[in-house]
PDB file of C-alpha atoms and ligand atoms in Angstrom:
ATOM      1  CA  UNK J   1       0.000   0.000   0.000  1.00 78.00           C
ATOM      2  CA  UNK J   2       2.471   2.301   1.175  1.00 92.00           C
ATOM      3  CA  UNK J   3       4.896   1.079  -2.095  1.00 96.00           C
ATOM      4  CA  UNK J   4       6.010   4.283  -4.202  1.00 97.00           C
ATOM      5  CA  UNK J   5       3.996   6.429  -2.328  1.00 98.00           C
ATOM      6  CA  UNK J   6       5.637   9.839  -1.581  1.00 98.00           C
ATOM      7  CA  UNK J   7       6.141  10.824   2.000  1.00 99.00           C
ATOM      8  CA  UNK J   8       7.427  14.137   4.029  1.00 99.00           C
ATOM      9  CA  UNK J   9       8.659  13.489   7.569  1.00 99.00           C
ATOM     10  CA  UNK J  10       8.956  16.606   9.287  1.00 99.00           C
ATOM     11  CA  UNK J  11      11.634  16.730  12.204  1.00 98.00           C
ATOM     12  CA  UNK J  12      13.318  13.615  10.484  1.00 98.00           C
ATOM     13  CA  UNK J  13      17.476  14.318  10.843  1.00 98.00           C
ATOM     14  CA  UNK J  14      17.338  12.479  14.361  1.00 95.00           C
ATOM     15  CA  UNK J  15      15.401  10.046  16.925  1.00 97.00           C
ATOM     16  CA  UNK J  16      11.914   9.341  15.992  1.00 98.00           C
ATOM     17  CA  UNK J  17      11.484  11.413  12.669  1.00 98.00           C
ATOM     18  CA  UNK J  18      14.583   9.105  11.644  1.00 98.00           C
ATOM     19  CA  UNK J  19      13.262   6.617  12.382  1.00 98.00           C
ATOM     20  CA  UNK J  20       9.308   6.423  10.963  1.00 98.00           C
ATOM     21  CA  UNK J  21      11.704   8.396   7.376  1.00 98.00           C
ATOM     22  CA  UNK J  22      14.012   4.663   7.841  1.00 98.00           C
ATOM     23  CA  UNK J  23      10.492   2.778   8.137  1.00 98.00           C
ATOM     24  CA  UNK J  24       8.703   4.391   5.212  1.00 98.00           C
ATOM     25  CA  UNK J  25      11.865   4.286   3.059  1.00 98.00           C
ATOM     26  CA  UNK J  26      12.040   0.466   3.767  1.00 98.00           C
ATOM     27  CA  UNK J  27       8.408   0.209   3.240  1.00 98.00           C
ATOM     28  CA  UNK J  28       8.759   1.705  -0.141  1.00 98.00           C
ATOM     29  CA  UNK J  29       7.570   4.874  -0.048  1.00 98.00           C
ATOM     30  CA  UNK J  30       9.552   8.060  -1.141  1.00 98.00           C
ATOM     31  CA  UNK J  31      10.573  10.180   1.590  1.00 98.00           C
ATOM     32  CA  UNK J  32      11.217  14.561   1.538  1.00 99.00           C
ATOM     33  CA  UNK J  33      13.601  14.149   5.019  1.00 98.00           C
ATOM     34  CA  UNK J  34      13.493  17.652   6.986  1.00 98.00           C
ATOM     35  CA  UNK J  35      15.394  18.727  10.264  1.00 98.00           C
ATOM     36  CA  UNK J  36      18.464  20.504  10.974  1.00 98.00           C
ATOM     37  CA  UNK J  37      22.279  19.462  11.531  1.00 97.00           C
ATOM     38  CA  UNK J  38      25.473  19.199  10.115  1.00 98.00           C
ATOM     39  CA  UNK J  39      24.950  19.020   6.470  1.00 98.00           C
ATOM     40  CA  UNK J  40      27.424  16.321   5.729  1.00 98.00           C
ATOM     41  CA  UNK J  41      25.546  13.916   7.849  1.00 97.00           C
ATOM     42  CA  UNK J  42      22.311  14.788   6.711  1.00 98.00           C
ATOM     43  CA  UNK J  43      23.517  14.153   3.373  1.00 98.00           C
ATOM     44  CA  UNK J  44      25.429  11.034   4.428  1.00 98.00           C
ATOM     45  CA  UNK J  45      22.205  10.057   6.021  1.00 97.00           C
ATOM     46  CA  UNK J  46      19.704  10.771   2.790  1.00 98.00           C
ATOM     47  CA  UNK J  47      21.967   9.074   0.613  1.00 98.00           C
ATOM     48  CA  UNK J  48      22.198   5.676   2.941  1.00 98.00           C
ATOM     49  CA  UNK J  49      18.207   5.538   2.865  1.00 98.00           C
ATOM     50  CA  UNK J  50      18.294   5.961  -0.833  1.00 98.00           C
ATOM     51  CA  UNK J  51      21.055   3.350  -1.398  1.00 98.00           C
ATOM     52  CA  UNK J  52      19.706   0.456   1.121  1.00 98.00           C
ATOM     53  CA  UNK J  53      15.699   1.047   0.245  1.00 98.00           C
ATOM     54  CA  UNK J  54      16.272   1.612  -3.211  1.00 98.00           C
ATOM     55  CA  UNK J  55      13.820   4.654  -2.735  1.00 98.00           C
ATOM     56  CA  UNK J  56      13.954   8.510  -3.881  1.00 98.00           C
ATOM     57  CA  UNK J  57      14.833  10.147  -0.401  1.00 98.00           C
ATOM     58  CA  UNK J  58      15.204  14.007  -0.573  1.00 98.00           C
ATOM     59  CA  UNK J  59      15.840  17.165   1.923  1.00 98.00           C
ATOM     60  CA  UNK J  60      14.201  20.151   2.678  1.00 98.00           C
ATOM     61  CA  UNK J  61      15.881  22.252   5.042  1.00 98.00           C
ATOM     62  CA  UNK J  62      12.512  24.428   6.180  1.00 99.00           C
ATOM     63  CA  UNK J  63      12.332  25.608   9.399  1.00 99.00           C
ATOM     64  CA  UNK J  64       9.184  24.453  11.112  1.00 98.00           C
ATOM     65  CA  UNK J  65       8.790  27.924  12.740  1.00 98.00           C
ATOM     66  CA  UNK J  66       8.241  29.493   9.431  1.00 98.00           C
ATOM     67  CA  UNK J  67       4.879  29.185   7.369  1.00 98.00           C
ATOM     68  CA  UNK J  68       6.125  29.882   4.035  1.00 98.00           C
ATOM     69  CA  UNK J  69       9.175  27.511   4.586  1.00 98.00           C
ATOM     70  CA  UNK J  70       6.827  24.577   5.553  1.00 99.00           C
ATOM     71  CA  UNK J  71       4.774  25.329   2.510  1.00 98.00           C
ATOM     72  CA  UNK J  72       7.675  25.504   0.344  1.00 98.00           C
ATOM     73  CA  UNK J  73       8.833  22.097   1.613  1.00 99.00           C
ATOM     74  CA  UNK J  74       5.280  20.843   0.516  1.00 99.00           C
ATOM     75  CA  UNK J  75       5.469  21.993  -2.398  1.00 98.00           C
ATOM     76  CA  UNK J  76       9.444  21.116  -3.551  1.00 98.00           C
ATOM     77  CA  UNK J  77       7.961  17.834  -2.604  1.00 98.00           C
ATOM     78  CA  UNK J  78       5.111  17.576  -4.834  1.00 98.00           C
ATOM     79  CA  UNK J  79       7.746  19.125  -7.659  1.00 98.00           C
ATOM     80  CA  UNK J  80      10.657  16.092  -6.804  1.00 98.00           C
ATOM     81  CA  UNK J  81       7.637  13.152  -6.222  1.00 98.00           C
ATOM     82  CA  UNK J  82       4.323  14.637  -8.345  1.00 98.00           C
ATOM     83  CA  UNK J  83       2.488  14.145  -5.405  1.00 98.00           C
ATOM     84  CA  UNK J  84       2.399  13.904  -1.037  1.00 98.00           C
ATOM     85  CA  UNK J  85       0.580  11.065   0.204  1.00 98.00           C
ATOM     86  CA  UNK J  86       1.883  10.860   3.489  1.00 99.00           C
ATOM     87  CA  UNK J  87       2.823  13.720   5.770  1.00 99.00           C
ATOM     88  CA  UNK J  88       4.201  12.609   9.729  1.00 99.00           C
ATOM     89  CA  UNK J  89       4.305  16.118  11.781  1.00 99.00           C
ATOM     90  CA  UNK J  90       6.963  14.469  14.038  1.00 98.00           C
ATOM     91  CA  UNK J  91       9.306  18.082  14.407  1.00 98.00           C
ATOM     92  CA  UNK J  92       9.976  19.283  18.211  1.00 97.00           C
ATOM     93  CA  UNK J  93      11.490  20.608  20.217  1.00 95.00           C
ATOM     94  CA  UNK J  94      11.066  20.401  24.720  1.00 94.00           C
ATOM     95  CA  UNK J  95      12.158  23.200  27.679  1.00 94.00           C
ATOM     96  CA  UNK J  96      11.703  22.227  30.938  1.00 91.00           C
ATOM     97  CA  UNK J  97      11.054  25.041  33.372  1.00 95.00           C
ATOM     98  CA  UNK J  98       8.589  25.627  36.239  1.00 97.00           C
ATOM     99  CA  UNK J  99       5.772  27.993  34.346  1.00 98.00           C
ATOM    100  CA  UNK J 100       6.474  31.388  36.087  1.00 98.00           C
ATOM    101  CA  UNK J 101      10.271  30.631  35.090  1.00 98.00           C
ATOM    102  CA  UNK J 102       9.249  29.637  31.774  1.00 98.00           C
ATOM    103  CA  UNK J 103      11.047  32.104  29.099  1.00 98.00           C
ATOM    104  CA  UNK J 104       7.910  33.164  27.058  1.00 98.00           C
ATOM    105  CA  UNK J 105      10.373  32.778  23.838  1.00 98.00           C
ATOM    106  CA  UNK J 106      10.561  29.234  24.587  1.00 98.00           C
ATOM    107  CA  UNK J 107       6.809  28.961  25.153  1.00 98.00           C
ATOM    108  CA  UNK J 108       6.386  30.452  21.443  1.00 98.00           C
ATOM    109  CA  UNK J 109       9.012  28.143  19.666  1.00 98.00           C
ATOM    110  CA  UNK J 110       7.594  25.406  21.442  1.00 98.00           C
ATOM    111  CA  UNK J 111       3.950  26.236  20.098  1.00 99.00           C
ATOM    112  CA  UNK J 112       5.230  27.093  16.687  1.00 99.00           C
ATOM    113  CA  UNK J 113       7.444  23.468  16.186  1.00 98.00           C
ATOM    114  CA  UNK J 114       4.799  21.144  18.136  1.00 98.00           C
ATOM    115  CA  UNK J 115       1.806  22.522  16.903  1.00 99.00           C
ATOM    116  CA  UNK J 116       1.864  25.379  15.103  1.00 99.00           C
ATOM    117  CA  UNK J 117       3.870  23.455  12.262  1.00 99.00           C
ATOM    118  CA  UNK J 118       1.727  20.776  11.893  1.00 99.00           C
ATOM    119  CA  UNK J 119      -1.588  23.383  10.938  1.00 99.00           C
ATOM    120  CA  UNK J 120       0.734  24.862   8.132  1.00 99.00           C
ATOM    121  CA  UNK J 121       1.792  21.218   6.170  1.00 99.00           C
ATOM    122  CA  UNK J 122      -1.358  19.810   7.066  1.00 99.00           C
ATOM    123  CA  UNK J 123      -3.140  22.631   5.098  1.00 98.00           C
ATOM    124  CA  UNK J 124      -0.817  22.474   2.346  1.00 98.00           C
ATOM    125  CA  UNK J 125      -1.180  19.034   1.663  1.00 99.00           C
ATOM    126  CA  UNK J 126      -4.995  18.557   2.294  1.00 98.00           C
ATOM    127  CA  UNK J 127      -6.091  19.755  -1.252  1.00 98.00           C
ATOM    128  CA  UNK J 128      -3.882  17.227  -3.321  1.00 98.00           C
ATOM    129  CA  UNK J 129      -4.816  14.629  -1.028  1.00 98.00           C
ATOM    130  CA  UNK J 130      -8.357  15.216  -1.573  1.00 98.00           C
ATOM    131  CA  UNK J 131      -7.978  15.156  -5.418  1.00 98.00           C
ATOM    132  CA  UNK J 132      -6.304  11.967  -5.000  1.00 98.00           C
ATOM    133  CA  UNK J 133      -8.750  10.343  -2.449  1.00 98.00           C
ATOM    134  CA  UNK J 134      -6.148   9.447  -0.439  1.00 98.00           C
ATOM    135  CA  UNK J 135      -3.893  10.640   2.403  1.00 98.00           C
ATOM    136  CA  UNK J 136      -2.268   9.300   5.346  1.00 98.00           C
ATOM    137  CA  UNK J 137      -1.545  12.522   8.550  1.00 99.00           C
ATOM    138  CA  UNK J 138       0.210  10.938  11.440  1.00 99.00           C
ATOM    139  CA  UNK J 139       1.184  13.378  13.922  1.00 99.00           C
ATOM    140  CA  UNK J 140       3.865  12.372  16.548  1.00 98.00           C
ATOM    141  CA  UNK J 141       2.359  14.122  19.614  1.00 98.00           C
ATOM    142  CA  UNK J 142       3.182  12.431  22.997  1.00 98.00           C
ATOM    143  CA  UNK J 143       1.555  10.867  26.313  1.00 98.00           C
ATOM    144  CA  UNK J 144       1.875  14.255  27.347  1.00 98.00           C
ATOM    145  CA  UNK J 145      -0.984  14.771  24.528  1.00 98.00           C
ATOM    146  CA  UNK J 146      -2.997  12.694  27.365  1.00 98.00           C
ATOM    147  CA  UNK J 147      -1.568  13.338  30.620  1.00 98.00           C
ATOM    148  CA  UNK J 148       0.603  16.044  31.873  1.00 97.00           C
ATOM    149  CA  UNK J 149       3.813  16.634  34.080  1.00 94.00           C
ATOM    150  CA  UNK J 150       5.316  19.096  35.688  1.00 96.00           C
ATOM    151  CA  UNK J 151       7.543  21.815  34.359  1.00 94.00           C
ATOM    152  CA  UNK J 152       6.471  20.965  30.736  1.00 97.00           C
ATOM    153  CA  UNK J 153       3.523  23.708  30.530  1.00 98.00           C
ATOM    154  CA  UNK J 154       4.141  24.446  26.606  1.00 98.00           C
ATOM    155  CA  UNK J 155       5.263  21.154  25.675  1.00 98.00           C
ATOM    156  CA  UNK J 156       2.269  19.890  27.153  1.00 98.00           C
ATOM    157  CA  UNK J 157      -0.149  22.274  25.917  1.00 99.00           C
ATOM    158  CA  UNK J 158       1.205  21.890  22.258  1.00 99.00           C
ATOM    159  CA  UNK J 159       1.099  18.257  22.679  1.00 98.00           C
ATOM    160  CA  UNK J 160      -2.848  18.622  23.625  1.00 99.00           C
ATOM    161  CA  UNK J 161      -3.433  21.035  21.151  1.00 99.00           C
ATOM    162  CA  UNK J 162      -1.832  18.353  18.787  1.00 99.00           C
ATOM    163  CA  UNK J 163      -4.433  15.813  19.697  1.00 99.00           C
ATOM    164  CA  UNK J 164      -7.275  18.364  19.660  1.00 99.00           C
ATOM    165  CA  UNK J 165      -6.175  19.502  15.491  1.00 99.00           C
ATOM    166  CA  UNK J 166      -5.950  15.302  15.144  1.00 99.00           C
ATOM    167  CA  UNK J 167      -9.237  14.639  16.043  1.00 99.00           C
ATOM    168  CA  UNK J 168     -10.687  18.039  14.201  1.00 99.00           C
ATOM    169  CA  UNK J 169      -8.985  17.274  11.022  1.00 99.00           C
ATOM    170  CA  UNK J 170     -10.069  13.590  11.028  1.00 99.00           C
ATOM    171  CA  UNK J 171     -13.678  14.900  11.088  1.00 99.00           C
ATOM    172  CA  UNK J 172     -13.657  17.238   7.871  1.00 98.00           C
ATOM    173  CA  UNK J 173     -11.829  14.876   5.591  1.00 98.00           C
ATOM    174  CA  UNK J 174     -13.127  11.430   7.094  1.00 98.00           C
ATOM    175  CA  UNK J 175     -15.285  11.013   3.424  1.00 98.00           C
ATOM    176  CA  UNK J 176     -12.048  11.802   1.334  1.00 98.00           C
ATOM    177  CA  UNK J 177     -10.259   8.781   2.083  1.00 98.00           C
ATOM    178  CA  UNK J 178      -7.664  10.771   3.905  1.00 98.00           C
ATOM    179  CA  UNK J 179      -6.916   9.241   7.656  1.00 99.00           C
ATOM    180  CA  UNK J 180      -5.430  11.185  10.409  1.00 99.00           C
ATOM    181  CA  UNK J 181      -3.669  10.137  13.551  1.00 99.00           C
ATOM    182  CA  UNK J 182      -1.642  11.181  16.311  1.00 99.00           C
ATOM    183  CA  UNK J 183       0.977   8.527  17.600  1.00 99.00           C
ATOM    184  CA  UNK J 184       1.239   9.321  21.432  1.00 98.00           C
ATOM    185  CA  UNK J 185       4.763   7.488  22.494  1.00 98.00           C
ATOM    186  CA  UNK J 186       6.189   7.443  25.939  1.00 97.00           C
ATOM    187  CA  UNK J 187       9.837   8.004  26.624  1.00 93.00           C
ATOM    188  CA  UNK J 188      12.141   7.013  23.524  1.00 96.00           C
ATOM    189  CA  UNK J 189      15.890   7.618  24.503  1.00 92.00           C
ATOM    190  CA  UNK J 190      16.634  10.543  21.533  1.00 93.00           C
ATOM    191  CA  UNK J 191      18.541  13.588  22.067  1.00 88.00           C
ATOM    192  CA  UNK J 192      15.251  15.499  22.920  1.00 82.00           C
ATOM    193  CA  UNK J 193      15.158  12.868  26.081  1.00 88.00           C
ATOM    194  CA  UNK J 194      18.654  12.753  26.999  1.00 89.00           C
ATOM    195  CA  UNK J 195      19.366  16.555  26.460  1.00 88.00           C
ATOM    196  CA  UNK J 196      16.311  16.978  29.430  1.00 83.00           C
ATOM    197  CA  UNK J 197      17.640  14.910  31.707  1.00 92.00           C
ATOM    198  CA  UNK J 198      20.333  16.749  33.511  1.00 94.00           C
ATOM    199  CA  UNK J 199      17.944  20.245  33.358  1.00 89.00           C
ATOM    200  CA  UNK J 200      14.869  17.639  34.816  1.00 88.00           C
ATOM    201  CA  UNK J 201      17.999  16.851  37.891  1.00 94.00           C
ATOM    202  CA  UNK J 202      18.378  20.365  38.040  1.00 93.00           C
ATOM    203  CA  UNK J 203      14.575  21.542  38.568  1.00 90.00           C
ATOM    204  CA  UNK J 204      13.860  18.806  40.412  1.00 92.00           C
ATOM    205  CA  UNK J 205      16.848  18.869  42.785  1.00 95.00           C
ATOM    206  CA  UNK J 206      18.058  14.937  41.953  1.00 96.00           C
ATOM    207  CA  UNK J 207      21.009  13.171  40.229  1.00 96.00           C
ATOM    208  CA  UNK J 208      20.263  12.209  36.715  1.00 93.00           C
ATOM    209  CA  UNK J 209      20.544   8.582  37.355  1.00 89.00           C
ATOM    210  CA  UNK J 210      17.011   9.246  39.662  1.00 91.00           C
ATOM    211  CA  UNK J 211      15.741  10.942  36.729  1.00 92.00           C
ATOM    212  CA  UNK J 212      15.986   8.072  34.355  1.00 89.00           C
ATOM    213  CA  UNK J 213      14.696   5.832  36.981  1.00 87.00           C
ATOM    214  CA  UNK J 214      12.431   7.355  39.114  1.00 90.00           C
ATOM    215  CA  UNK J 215      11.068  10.111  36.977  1.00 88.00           C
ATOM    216  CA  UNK J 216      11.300   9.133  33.152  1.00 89.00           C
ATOM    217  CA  UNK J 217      10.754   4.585  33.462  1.00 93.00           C
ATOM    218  CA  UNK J 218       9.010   5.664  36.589  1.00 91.00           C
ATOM    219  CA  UNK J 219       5.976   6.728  34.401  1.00 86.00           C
ATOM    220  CA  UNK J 220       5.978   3.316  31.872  1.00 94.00           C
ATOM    221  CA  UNK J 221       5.089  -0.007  33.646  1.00 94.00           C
ATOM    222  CA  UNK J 222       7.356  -2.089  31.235  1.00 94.00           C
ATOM    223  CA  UNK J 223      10.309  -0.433  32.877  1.00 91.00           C
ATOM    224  CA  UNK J 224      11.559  -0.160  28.748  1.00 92.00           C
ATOM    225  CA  UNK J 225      11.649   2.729  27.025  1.00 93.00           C
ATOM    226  CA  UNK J 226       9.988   2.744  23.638  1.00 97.00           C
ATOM    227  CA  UNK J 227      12.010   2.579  20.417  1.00 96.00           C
ATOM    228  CA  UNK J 228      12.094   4.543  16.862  1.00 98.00           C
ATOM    229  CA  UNK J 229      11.608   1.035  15.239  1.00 98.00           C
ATOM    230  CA  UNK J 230       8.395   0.473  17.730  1.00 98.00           C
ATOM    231  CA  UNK J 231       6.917   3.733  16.010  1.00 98.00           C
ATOM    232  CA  UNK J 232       8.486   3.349  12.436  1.00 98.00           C
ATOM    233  CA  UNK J 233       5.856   0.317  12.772  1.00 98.00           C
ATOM    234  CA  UNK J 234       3.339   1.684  13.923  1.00 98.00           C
ATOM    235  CA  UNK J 235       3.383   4.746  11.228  1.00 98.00           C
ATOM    236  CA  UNK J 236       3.778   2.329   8.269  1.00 98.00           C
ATOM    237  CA  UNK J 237       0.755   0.171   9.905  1.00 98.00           C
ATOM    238  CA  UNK J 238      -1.417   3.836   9.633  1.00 98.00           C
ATOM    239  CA  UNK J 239      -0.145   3.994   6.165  1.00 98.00           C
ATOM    240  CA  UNK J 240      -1.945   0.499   5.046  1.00 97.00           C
ATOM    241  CA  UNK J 241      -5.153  -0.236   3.909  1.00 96.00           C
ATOM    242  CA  UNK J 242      -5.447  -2.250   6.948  1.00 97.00           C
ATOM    243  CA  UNK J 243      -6.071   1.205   9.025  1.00 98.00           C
ATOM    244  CA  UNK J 244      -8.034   2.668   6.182  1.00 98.00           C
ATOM    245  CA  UNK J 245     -11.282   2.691   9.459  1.00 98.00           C
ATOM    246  CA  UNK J 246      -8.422   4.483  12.236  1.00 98.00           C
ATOM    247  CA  UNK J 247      -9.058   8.115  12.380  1.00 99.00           C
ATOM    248  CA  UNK J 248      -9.041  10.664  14.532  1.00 99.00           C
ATOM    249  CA  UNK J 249      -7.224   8.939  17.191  1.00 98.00           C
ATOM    250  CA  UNK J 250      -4.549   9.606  19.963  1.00 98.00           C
ATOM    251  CA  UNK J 251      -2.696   6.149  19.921  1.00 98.00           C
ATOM    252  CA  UNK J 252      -0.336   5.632  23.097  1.00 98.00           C
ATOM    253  CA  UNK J 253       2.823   3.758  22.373  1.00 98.00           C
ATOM    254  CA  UNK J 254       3.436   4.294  26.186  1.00 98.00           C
ATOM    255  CA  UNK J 255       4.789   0.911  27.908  1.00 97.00           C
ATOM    256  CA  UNK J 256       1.206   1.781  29.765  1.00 98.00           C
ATOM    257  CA  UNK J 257       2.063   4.912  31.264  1.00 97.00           C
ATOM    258  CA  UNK J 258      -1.121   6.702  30.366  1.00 98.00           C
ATOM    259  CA  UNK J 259      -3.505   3.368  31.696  1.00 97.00           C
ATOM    260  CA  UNK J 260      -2.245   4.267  34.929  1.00 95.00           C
TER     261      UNK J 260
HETATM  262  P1  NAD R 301      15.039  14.846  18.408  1.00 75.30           P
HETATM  263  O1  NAD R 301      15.578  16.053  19.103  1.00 75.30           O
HETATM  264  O2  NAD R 301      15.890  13.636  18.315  1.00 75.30           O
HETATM  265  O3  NAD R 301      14.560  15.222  16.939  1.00 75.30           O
HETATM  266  C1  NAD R 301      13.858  16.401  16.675  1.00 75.30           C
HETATM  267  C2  NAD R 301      13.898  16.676  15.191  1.00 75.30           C
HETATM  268  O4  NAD R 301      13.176  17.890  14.944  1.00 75.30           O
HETATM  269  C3  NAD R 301      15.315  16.878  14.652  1.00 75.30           C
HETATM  270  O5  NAD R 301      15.399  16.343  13.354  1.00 75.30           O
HETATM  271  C4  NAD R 301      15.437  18.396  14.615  1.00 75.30           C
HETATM  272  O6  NAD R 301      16.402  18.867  13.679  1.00 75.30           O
HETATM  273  C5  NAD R 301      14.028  18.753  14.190  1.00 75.30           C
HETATM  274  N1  NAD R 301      13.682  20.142  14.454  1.00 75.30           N
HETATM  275  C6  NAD R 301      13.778  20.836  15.626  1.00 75.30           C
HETATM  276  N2  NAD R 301      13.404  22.099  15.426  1.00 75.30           N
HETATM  277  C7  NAD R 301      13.055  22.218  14.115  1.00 75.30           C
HETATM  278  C8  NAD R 301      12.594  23.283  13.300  1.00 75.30           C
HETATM  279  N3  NAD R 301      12.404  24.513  13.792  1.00 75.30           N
HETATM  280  N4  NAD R 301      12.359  23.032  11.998  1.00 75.30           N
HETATM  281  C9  NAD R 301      12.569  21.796  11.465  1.00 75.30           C
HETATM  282  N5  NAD R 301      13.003  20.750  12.189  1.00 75.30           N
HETATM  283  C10 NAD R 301      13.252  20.964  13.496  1.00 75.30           C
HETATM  284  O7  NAD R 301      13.667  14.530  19.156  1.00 75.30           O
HETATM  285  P2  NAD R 301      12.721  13.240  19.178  1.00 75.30           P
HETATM  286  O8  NAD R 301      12.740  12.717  20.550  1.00 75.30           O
HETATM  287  O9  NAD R 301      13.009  12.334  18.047  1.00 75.30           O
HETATM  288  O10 NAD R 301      11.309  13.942  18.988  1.00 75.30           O
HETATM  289  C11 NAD R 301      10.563  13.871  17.790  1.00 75.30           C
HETATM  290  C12 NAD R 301       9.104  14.073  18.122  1.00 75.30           C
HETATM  291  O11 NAD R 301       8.667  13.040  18.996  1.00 75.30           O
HETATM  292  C13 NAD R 301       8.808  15.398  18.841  1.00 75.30           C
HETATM  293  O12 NAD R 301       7.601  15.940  18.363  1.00 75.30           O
HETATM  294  C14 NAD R 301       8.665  14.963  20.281  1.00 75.30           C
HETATM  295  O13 NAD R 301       7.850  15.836  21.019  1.00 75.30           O
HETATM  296  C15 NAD R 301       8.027  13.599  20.104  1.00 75.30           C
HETATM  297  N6  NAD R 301       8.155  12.709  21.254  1.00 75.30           N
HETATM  298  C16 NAD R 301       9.380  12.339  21.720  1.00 75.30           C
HETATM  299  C17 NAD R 301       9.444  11.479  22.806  1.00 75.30           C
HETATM  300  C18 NAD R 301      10.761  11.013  23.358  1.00 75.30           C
HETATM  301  O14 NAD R 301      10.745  10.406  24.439  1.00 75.30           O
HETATM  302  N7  NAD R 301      11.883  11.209  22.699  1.00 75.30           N
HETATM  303  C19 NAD R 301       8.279  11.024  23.412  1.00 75.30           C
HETATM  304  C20 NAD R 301       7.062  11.430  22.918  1.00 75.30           C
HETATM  305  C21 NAD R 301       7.015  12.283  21.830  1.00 75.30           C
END
């Protein structure tokens, strides 16, 4: 299903994004990469998905805070593939920070990469989709799309809001064979996780060894955390005709966190 289809993962030069671009790619599909980083391994990086998938892999360098950049991605997409089928809003970024500490910058970019971003592609892409009858929207939100936890006020809010524009989306195009979906994971060990841990030791006065135990696996009953691969499955699943009746959901990939 998902074989030479044409795909844009947003957020996709590191941890999850990476890893649902490596899943697609290895599915079949065609895949516009997007992130930032050194350009020499995001080249490096394209050019291995190309050679092991055997699949057209591209990059767009757009900056999710910018509208016109995010449509221009959609767009150089449509120009390299002639169409996008698929489009994963997985870009984002995290700041931890009690909220009357919280710099109201950070609040902003936070909005603007975790939401914010996902509104602009997802109304870029819509209108081919529709022609087409068919379109897949996974958005990479979070548990914290569910539940919340302290000293992650925009985070969390975007994360909601993510689920919220899932389930509102689903709704106008459920008739146009277009499906869309927010994957909710728990704790994946990515540079977004580790880079939190030693500023979650800091606000919450413990060593970061307590962090990774008692506050990040302390959350997900399986003691594990989850894995790009776990989600690369899951988004390729979403992709199939298989899911063609899953919209407008908020799917935990949580080790049970948010059952608790
Ligand atoms: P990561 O830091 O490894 O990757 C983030 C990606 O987003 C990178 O490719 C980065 O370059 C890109 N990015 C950041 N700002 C951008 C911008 N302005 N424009 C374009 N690209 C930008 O983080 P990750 O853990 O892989 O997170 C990916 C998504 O998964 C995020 O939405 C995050 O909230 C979500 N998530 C992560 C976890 C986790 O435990 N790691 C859990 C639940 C949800």
């Amino acid at each position: 299903m998902i074989q030479g289809k044409n795909a844009i993962v947003t957020g996709s030069t590191s941890g999850i994004g990476l890893g649902i671009a490596e899943s697609l790619a290895q599915a079949g599909a065609n895949v516009m990469i997007n992130g930032f980083g050194d350009a020499g391994a995001i080249e490096a990086g394209r050019a291995r998905l190309e050679r092991e998938h055997g699949v057209t892999v591209r990059y767009s360098p757009a900056d999710m805070t910018e509208p016109d950049e995010i449509a221009g991605m959609v767009e150089a997409t449509r120009e390299a593939f002639g169409s996008v089928d698929v489009l994963v809003n997985n870009a984002g970024i995290q700041h931890v920070a009690s909220v009357e500490t919280f710099p109201p910058e950070k609040w902003d970019a936070i909005i603007a990469i975790n939401l914010s971003s996902a509104f602009h592609g997802i109304r870029a892409v819509i209108p081919g989709m529709k022609e087409r009858g068919f379109g897949r929207i996974i958005n990479v939100a979070s548990a914290h799309a569910l539940v919340a936890s302290p000293y992650k006020s925009a985070y969390v809010a975007a994360k909601h809001g993510v689920a919220g524009l899932t389930k509102t989306v689903a709704l106008e195009v459920a008739e146009e064979g277009i499906t869309v979906n927010a994957i909710a994971p728990g704790y994946v060990l990515t540079p977004l996780v580790e880079e939190q841990i030693p500023k979650t030791a800091e606000a919450r006065g413990i060593s970061e060894d307590e962090v990774r135990r008692d506050v990040l696996l302390a959350a997900q009953p399986t003691k594990r955390f989850v894995t790009v691969e776990q989600i690369g499955e899951l988004a390729v699943y979403l992709c199939g005709e298989g899911a063609a009746s899953i919209t407008g959901t908020v799917l935990p990939m949580d080790g049970g966190w948010t059952a608790q």
